[in-house]
mmCIF file of C-alpha atoms and ligand atoms in Angstrom:
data_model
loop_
_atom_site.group_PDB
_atom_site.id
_atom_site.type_symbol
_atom_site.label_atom_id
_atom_site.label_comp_id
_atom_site.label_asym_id
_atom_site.label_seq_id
_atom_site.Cartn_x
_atom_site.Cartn_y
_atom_site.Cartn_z
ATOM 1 C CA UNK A 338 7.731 -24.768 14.944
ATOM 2 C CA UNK A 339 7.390 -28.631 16.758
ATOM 3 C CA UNK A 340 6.548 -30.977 14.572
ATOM 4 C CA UNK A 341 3.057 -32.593 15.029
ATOM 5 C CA UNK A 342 2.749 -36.598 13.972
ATOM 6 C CA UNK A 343 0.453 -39.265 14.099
ATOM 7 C CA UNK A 344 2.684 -40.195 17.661
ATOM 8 C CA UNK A 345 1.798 -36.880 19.203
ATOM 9 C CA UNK A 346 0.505 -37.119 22.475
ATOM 10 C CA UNK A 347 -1.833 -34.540 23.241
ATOM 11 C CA UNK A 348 -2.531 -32.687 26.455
ATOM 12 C CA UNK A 349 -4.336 -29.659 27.132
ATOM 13 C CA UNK A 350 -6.698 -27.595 29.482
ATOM 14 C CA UNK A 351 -10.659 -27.022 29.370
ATOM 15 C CA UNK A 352 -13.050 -24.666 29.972
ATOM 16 C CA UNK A 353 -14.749 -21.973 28.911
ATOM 17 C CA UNK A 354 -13.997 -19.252 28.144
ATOM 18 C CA UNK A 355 -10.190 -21.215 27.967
ATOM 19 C CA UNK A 356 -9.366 -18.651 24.944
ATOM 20 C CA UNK A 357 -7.578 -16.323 27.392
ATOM 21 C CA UNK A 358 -5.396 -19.038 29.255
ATOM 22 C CA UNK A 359 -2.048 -18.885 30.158
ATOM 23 C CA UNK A 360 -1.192 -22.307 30.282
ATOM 24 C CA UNK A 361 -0.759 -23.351 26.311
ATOM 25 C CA UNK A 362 2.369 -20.828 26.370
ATOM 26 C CA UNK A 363 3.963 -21.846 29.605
ATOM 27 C CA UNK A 364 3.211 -25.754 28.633
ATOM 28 C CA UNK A 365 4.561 -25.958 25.157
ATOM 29 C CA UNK A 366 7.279 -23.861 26.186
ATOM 30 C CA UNK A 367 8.828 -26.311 29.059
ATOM 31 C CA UNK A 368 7.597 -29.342 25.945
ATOM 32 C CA UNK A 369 9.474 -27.732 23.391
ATOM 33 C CA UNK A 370 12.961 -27.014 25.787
ATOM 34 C CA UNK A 371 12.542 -30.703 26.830
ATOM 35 C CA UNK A 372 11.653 -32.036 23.393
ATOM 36 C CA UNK A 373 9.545 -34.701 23.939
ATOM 37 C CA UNK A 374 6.539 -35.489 21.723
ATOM 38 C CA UNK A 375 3.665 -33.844 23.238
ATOM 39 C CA UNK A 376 1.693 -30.801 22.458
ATOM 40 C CA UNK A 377 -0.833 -28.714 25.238
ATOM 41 C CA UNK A 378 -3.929 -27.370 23.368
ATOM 42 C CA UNK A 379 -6.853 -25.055 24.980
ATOM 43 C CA UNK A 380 -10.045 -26.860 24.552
ATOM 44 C CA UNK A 381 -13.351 -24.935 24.636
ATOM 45 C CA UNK A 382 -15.668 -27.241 26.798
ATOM 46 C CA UNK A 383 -18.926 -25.808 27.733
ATOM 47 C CA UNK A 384 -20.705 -27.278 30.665
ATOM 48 C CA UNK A 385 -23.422 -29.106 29.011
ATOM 49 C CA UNK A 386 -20.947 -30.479 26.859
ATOM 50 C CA UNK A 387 -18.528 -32.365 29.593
ATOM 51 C CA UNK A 388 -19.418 -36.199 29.597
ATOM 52 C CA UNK A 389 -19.210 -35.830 25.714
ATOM 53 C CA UNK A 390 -15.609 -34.155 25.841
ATOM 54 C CA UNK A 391 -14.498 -36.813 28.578
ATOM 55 C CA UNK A 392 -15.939 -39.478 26.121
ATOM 56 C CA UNK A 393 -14.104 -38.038 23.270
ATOM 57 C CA UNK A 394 -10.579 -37.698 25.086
ATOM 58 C CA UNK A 395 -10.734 -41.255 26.334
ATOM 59 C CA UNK A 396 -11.221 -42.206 22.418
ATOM 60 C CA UNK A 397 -8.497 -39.770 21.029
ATOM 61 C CA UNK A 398 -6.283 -40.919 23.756
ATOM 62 C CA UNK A 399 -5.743 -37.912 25.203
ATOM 63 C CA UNK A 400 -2.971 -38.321 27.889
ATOM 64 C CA UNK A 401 -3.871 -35.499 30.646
ATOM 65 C CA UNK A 402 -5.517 -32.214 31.022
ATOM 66 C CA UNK A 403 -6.117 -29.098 33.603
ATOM 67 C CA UNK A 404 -9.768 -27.983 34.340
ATOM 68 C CA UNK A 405 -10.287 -24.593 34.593
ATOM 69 C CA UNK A 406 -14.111 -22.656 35.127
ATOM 70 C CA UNK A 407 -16.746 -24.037 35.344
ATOM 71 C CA UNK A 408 -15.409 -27.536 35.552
ATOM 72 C CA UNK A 409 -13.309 -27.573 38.336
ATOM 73 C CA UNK A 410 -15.557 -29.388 40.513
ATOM 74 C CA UNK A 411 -17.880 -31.229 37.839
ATOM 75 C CA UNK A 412 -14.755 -32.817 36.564
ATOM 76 C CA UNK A 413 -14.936 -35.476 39.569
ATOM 77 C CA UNK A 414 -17.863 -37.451 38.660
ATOM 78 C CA UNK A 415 -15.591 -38.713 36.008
ATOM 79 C CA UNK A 416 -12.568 -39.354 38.013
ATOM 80 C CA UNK A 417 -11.608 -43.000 39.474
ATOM 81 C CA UNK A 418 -9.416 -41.557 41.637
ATOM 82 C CA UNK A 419 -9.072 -38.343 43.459
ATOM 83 C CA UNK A 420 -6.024 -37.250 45.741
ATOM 84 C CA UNK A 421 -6.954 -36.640 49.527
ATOM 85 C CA UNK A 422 -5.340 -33.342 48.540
ATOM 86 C CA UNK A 423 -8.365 -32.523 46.071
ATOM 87 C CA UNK A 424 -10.984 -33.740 48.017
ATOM 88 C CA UNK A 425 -9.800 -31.313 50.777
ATOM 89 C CA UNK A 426 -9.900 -28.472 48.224
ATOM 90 C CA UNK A 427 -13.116 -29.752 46.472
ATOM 91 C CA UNK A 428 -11.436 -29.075 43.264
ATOM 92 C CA UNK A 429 -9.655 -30.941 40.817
ATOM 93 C CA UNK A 430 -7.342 -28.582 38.191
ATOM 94 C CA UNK A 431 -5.315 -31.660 36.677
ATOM 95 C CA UNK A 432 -6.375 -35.104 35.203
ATOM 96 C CA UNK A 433 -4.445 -37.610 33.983
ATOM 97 C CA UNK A 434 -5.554 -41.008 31.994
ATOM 98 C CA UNK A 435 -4.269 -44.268 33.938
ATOM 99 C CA UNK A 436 -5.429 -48.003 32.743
ATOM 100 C CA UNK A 437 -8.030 -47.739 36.112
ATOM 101 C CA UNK A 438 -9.625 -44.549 34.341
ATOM 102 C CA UNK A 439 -9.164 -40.780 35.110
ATOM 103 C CA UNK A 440 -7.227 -39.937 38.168
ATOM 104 C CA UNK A 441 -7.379 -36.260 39.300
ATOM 105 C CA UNK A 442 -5.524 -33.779 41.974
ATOM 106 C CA UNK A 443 -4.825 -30.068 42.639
ATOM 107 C CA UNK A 444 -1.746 -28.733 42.046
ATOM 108 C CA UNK A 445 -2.775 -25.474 42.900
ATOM 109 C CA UNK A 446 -1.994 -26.519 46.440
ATOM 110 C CA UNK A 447 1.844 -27.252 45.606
ATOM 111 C CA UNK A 448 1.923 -24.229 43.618
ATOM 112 C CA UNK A 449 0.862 -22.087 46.714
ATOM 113 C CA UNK A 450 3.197 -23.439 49.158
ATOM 114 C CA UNK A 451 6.383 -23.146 46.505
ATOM 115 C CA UNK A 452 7.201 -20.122 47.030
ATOM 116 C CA UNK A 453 6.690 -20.796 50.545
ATOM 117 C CA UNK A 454 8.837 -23.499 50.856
ATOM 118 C CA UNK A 455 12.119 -21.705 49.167
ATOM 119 C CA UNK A 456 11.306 -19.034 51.638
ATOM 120 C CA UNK A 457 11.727 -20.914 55.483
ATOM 121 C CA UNK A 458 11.074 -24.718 56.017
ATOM 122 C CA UNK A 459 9.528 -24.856 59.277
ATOM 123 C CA UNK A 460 6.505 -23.120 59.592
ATOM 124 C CA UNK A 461 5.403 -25.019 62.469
ATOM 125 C CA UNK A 462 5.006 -21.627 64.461
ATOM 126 C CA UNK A 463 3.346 -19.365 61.801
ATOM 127 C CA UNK A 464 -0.191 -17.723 61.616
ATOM 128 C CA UNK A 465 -1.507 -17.128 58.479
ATOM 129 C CA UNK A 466 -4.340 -14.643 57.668
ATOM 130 C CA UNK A 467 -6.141 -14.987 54.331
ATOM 131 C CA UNK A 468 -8.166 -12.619 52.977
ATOM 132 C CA UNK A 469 -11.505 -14.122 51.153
ATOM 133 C CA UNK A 470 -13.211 -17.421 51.431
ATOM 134 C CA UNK A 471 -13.670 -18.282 47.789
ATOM 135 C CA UNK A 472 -12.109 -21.548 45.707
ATOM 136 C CA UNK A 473 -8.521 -19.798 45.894
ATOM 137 C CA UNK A 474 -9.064 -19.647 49.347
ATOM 138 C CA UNK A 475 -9.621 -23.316 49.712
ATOM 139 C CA UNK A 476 -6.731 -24.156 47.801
ATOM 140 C CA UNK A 477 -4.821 -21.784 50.029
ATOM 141 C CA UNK A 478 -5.583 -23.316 53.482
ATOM 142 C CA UNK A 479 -5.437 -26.856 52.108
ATOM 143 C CA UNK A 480 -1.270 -25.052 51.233
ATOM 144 C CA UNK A 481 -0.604 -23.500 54.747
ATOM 145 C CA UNK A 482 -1.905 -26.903 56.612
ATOM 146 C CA UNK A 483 0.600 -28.975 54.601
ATOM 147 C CA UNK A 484 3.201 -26.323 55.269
ATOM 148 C CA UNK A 485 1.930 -27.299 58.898
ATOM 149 C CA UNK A 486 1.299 -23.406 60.199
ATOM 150 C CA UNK A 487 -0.339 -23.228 63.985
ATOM 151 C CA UNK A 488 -3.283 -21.027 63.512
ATOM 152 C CA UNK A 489 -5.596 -19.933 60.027
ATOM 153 C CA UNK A 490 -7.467 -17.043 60.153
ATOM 154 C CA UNK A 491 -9.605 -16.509 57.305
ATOM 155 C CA UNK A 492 -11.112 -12.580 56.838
ATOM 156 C CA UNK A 493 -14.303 -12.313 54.322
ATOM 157 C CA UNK A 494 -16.810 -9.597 53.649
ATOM 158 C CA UNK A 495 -19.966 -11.690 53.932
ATOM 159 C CA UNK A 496 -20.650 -13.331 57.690
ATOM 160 C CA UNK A 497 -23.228 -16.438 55.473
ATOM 161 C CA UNK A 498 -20.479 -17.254 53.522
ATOM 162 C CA UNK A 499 -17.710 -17.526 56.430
ATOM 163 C CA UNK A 500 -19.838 -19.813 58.242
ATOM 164 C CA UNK A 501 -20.142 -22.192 55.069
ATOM 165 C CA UNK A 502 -16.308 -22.015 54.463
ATOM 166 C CA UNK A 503 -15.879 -22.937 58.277
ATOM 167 C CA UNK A 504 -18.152 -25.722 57.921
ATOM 168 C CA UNK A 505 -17.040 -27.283 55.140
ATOM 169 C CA UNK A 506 -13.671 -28.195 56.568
ATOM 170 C CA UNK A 507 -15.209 -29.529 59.683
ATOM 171 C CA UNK A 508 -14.441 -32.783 59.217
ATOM 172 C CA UNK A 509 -11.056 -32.316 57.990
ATOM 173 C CA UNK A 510 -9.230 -32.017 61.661
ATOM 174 C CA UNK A 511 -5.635 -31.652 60.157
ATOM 175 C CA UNK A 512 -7.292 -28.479 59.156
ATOM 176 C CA UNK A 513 -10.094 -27.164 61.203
ATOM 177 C CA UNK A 514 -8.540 -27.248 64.093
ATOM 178 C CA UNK A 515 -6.220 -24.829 62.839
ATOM 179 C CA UNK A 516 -8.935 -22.347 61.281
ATOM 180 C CA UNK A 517 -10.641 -19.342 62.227
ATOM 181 C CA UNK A 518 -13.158 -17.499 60.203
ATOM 182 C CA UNK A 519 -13.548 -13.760 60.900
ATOM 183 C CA UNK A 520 -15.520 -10.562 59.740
ATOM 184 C CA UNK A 521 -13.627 -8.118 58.206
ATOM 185 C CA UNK A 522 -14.114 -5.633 60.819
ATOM 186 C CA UNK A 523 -11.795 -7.453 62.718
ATOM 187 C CA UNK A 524 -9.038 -7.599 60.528
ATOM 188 C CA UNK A 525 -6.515 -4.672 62.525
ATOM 189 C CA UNK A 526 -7.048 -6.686 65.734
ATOM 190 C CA UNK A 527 -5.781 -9.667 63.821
ATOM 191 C CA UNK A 528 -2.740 -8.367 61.930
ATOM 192 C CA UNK A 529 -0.211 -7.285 64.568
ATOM 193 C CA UNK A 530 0.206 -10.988 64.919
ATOM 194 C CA UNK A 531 0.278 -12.258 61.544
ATOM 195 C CA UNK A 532 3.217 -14.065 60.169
ATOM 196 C CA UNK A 533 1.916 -14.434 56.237
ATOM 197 C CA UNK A 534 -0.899 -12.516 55.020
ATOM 198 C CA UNK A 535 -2.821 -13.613 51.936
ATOM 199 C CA UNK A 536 -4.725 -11.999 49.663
ATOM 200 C CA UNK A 537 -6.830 -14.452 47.356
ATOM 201 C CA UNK A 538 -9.740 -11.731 46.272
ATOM 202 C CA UNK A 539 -9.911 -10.356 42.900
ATOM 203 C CA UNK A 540 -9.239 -6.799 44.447
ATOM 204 C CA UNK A 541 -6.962 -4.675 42.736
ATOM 205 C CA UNK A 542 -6.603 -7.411 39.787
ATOM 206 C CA UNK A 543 -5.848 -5.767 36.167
ATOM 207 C CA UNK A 544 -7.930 -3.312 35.107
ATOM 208 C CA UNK A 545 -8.114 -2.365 39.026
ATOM 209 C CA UNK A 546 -5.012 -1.070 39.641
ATOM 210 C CA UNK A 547 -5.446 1.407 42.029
ATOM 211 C CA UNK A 548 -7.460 -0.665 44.616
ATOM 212 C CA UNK A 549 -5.559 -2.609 47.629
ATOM 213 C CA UNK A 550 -7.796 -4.723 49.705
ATOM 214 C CA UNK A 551 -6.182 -3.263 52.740
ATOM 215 C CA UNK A 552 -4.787 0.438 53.068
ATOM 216 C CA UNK A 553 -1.793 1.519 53.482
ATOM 217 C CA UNK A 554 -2.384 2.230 57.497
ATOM 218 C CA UNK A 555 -3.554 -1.149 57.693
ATOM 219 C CA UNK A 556 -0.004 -2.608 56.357
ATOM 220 C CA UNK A 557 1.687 -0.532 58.784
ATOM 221 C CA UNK A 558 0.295 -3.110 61.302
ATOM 222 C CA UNK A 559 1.795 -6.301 60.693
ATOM 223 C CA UNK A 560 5.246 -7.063 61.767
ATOM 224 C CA UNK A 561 8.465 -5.922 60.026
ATOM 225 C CA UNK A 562 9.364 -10.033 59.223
ATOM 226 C CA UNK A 563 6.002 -10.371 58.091
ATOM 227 C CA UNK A 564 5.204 -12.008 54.299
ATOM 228 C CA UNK A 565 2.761 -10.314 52.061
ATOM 229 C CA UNK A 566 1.543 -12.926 49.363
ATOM 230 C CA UNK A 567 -1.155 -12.177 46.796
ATOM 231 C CA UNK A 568 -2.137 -14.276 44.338
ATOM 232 C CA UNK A 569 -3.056 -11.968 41.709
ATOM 233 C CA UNK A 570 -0.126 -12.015 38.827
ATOM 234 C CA UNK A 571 -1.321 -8.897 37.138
ATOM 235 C CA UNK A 572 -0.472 -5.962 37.467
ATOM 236 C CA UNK A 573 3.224 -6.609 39.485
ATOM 237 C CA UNK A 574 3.129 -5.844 41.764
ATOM 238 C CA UNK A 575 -0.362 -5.295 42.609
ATOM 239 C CA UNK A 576 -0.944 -1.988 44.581
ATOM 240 C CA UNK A 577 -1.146 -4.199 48.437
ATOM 241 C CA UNK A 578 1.989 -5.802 47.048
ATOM 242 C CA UNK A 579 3.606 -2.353 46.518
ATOM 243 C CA UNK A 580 1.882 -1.249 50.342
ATOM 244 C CA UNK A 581 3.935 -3.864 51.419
ATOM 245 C CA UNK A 582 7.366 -3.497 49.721
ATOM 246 C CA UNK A 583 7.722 0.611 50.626
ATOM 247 C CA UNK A 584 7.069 -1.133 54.525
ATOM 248 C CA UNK A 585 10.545 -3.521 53.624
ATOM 249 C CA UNK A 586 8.533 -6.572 54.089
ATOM 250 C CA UNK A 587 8.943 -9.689 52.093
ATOM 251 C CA UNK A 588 6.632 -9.910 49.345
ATOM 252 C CA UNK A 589 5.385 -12.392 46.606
ATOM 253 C CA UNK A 590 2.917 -12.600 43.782
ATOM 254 C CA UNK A 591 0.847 -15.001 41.816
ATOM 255 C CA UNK A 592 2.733 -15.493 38.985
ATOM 256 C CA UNK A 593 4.972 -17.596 40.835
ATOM 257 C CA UNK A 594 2.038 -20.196 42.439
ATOM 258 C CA UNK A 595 0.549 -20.489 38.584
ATOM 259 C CA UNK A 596 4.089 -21.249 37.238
ATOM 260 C CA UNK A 597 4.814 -24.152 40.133
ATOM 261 C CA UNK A 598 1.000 -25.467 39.656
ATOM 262 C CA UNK A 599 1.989 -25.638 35.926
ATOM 263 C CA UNK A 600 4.979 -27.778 36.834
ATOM 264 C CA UNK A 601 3.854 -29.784 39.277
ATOM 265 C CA UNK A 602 0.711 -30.813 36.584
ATOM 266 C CA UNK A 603 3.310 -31.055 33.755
ATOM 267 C CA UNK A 604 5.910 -33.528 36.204
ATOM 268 C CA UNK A 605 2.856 -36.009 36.506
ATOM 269 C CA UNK A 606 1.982 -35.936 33.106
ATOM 270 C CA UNK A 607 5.546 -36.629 32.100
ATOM 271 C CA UNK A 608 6.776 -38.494 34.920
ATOM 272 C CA UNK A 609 10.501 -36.457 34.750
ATOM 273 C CA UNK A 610 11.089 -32.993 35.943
ATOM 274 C CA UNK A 611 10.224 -29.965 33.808
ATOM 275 C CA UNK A 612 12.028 -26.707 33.249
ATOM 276 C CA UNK A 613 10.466 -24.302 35.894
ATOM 277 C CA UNK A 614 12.396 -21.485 34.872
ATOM 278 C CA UNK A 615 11.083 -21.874 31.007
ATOM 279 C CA UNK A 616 7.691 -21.997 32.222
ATOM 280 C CA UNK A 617 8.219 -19.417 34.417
ATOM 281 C CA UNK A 618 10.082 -16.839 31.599
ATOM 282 C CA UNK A 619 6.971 -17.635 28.571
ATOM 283 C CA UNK A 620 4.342 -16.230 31.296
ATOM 284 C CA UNK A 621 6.567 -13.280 31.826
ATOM 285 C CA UNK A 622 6.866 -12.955 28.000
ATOM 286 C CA UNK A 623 3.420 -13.535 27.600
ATOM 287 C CA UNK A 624 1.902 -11.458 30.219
ATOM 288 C CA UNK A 625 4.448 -8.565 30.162
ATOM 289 C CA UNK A 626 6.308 -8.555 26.966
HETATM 290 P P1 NAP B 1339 -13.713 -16.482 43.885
HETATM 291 O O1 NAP B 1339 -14.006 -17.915 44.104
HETATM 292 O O2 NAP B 1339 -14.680 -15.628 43.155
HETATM 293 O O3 NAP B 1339 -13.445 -15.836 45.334
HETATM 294 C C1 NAP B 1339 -13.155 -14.472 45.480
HETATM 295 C C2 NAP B 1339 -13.182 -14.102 46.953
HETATM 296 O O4 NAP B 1339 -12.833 -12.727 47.037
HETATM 297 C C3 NAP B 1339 -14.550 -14.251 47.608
HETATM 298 O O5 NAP B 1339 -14.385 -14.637 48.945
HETATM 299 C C4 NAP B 1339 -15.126 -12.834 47.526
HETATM 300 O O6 NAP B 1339 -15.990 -12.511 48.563
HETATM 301 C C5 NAP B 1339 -13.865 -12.012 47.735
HETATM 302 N N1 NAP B 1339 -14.018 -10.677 47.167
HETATM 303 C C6 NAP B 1339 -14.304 -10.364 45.886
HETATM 304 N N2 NAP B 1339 -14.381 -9.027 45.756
HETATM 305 C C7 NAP B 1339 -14.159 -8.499 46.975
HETATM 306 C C8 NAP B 1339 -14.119 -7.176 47.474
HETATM 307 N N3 NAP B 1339 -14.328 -6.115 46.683
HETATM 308 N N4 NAP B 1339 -13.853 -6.992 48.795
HETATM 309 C C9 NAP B 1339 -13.651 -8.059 49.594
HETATM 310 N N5 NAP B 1339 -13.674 -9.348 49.181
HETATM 311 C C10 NAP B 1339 -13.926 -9.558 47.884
HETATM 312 O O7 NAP B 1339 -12.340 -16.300 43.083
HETATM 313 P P2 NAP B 1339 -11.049 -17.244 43.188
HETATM 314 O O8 NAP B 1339 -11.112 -18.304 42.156
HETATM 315 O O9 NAP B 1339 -10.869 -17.626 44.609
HETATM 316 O O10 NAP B 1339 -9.886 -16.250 42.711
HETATM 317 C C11 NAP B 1339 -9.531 -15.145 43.503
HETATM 318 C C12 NAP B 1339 -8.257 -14.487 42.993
HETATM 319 O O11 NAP B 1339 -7.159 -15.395 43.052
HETATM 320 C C13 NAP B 1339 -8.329 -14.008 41.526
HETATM 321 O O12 NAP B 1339 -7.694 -12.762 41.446
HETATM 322 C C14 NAP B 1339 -7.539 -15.051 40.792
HETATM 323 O O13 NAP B 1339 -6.916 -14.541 39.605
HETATM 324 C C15 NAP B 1339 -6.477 -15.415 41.813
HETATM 325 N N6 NAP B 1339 -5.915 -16.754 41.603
HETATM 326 C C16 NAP B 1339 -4.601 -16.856 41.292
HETATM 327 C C17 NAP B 1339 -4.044 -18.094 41.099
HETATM 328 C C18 NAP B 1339 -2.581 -18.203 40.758
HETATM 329 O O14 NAP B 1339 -2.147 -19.263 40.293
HETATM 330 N N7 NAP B 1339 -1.783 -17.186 41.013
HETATM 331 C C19 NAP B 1339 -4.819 -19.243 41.222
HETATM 332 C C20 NAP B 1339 -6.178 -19.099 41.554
HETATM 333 C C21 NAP B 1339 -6.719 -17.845 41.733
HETATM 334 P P3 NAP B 1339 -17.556 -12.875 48.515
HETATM 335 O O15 NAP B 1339 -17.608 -14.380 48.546
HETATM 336 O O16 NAP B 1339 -18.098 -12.231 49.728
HETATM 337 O O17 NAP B 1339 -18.062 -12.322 47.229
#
């Protein structure tokens, strides 16, 4: 059990509901193998209640935090400053307290690409298809532009909502020159050509085990060197995930983006590098037993 003093710094996440995050056991876990004097604690934070929480960490002194729902845009009204990398996404999942104020990014970004990253360094010649246009989504293309890929096509159910998704990256150029936005019904013209497919809807998330947001025909599509990412961590693999491993193509799951997030949130806050594989083996614990 780590002891707690007077000295303690604190970090921790907020939101609500926050009860059910994975973060306080993949945090204290890489804290307690590096044994410095910190401790990450879940804070309930309801919406109406933000300014006062902000308020209230400045006075505590609390060092640095990670937003989760319904904050994860709100949260920049209180921010001095906010990397380019978070504006693009419009979301801000990690704060930390400098003497100019609150400065915020998105490390869900990093955490995407990781896995990416360990997988082929140039990706200069890669199309990407991603399947939903919701806030993973935007975390996802703001990833596969760093990663510099040559063409974005982004597959939703819901033409309205496409057409907002487009537009809101219009003046990003690094970006929208690079994206597409397409109804679903096109999504088997699109595939044969696809060099990483991503799946950021909730389909076939725990308790939906048995759904796969495309079929099993559909996988048979895409090319045999072709990557199959979702970004759902439970079950694992998820039932696309499985789709794609009985085809021998390369697959990977969420877990590993919301471990690297973790670190790359936990490597600002303590300016040193963290114990990935820590992090990595508490979710496991946690989430699998
Ligand atoms: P979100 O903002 O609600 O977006 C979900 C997207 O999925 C929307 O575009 C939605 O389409 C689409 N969708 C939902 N149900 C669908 C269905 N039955 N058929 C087709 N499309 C459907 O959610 P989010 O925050 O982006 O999260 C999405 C997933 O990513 C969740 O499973 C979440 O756990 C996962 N995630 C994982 C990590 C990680 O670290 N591994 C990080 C973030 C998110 P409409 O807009 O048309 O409804």
């Amino acid at each position: 059990m780590k002891l707690i003093t007077g000295k303690t710094k604190l970090l921790g996440i907020i939101g609500a509901p926050v009860e059910h995050s994975l973060s306080p056991v993949m945090h204290n876990a890489a804290i307690a193998e590096l044994g410095v004097d910190y401790i990450y604690v879940p804070f309930p934070v309801q919406e109406v209640d933000l300014t006062q929480a902000i308020r209230g960490f400045e006075v505590i002194g609390v060092q640095g935090f990670n937003i989760t729902i319904p904050h994860k845009q709100s949260i920049m009204n209180f921010l001095a400053e906010i990397t380019h990398t978070a504006k693009m996404v419009g979301a801000v999942n990690t704060v930390w307290y400098t003497e100019s104020g609150w400065q915020g990014t998105n490390t869900d970004v990093e955490g995407f690409i990781a896995p990416l990253k360990e997988i082929a360094q140039d990706w200069s010649q890669a199309t990407a298809v991603v399947l939903g246009n919701g806030g993973a989504a935007r975390a996802v293309v703001a990833g596969l532009g760093q990663l510099g890929c040559t063409k974005i096509h982004i597959v939703g159910r819901d033409r309205q909502k496409l057409q907002y998704f487009a537009q809101s990256w219009q003046h990003i150029t690094e970006i929208s020159r690079l994206l597409t936005v397409h109804h679903s019904e096109t999504l088997p013209q699109l595939l044969p050509a696809v060099d990483l497919l991503v799946n950021t809807t909730p389909v076939g998330m725990y308790p939906d085990l048995d759904r796969s947001i495309i079929s099993e025909e559909l996988m048979e599509q895409l090319k045999p060197d072709a990557i199959v990412y979702d970004l759902i961590y439970t079950p694992s693999p998820t039932k696309l995930l499985g789709f794609a491993k009985a085809r021998g193509l390369k697959t990977i799951d969420g877990l590993e983006m919301l471990v690297q997030q973790g670190a790359a949130a936990l490597e600002i806050w303590l300016q040193q590098p963290v114990p990935i594989e820590t992090m990595r083996n508490s979710l496991k614990q946690q989430l699998f037993g």
